[in-house]
Coordinates of N, CA and C in Angstrom, one line a residue:
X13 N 0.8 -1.2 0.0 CA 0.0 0.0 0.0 C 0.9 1.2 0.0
X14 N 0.7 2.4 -1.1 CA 1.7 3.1 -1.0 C 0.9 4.2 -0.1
X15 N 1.9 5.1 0.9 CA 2.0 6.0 1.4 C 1.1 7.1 1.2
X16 N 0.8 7.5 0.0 CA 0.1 9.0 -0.1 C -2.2 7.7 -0.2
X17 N -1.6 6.8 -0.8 CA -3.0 5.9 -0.7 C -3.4 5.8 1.2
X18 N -2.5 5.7 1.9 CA -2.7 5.3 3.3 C -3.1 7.0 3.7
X19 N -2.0 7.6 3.6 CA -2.7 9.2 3.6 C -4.1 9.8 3.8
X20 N -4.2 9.2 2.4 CA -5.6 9.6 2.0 C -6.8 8.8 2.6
X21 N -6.4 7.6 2.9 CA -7.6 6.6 3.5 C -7.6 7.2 5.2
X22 N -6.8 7.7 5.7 CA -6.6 7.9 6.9 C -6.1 8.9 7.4
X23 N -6.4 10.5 6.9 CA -5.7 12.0 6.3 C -6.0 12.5 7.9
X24 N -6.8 12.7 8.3 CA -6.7 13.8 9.9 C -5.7 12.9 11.1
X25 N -6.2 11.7 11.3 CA -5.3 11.0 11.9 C -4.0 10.5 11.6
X26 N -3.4 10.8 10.6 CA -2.2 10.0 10.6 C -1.4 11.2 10.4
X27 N -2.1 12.4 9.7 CA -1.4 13.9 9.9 C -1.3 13.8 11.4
X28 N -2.0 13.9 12.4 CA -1.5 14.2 13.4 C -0.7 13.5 14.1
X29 N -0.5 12.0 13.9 CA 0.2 11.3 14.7 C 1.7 11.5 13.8
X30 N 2.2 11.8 12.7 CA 2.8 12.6 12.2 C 3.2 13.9 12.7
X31 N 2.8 14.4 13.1 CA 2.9 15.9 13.4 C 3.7 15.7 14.9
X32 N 2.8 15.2 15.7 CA 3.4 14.7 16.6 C 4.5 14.0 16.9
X33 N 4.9 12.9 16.3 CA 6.2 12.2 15.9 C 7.3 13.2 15.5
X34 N 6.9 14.3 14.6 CA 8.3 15.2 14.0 C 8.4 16.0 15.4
X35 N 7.4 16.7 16.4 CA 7.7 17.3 17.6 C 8.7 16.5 18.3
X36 N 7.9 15.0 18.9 CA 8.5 14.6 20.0 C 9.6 14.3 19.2
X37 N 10.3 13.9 18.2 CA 11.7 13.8 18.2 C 12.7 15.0 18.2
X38 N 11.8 16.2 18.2 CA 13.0 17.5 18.5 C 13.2 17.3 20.0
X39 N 12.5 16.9 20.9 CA 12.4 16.9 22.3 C 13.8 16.0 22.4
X40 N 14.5 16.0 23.7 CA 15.4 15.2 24.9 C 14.2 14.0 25.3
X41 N 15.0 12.7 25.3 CA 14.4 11.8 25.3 C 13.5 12.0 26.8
X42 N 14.1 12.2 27.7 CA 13.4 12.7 29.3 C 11.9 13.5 28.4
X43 N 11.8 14.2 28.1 CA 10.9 14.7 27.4 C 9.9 13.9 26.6
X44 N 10.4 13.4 25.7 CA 9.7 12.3 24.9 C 9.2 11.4 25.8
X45 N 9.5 10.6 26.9 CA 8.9 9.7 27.9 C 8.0 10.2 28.3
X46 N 8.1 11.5 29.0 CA 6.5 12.2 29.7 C 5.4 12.5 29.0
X47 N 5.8 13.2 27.6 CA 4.6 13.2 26.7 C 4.0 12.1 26.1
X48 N 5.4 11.5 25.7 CA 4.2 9.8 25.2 C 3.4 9.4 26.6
X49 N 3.9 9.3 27.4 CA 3.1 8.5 28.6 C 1.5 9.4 29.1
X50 N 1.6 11.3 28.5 CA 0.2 12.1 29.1 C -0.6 11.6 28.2
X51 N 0.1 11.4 26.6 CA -0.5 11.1 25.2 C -1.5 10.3 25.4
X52 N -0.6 9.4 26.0 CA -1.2 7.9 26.0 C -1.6 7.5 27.2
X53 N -2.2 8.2 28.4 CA -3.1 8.6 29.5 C -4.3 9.3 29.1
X54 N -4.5 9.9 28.3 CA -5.9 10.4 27.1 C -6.1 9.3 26.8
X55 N -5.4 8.7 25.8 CA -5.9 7.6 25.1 C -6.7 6.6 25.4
X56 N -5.8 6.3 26.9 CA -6.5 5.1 27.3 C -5.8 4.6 28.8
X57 N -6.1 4.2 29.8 CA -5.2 4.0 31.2 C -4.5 2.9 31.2
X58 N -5.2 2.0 30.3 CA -4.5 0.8 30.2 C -3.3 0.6 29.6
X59 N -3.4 1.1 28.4 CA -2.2 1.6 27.3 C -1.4 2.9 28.3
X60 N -1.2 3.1 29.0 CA -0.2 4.3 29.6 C 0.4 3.4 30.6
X61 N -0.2 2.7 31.1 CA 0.1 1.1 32.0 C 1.1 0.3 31.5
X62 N 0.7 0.5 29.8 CA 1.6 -1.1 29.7 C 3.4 0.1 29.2
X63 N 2.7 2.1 28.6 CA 4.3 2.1 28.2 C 4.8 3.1 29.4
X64 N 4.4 2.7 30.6 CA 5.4 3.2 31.6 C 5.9 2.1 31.9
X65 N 5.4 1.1 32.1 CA 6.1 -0.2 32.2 C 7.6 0.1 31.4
X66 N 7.1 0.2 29.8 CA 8.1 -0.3 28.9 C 9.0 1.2 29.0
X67 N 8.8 1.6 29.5 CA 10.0 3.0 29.3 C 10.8 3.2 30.7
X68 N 10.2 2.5 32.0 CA 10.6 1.8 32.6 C 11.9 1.0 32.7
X69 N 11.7 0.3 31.8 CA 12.5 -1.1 31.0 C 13.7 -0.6 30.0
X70 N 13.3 0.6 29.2 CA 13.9 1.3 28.5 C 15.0 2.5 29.2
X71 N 14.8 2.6 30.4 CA 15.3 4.2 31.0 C 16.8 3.3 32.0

């Protein structure tokens, strides 16, 4: 499936998870851990569960 076809099947969302991705990699990784982890505390509590765990594991 090429890239501008996924785009287009999936254009608000994947721009922003995009958009997001180009931020958090200007960030210090200390940085990048907190926001993935508020990100993904919206998202869902379960999912913020399993990537404090894993950043945890990672840090």
């Amino acid at each position: 499936m090429s890239r501008k076809y996924y785009y287009r099947k999936k254009k608000s969302r994947e721009m922003f998870v995009g958009d997001v991705a180009a931020i958090v990699n200007l960030l210090p990784w200390q940085w990048q851990i907190i926001l993935i982890c508020a990100l993904t505390a919206i998202s869902g509590l379960g999912f913020s569960i399993m990537l404090k765990e894993l950043s945890l594991i990672f840090s």
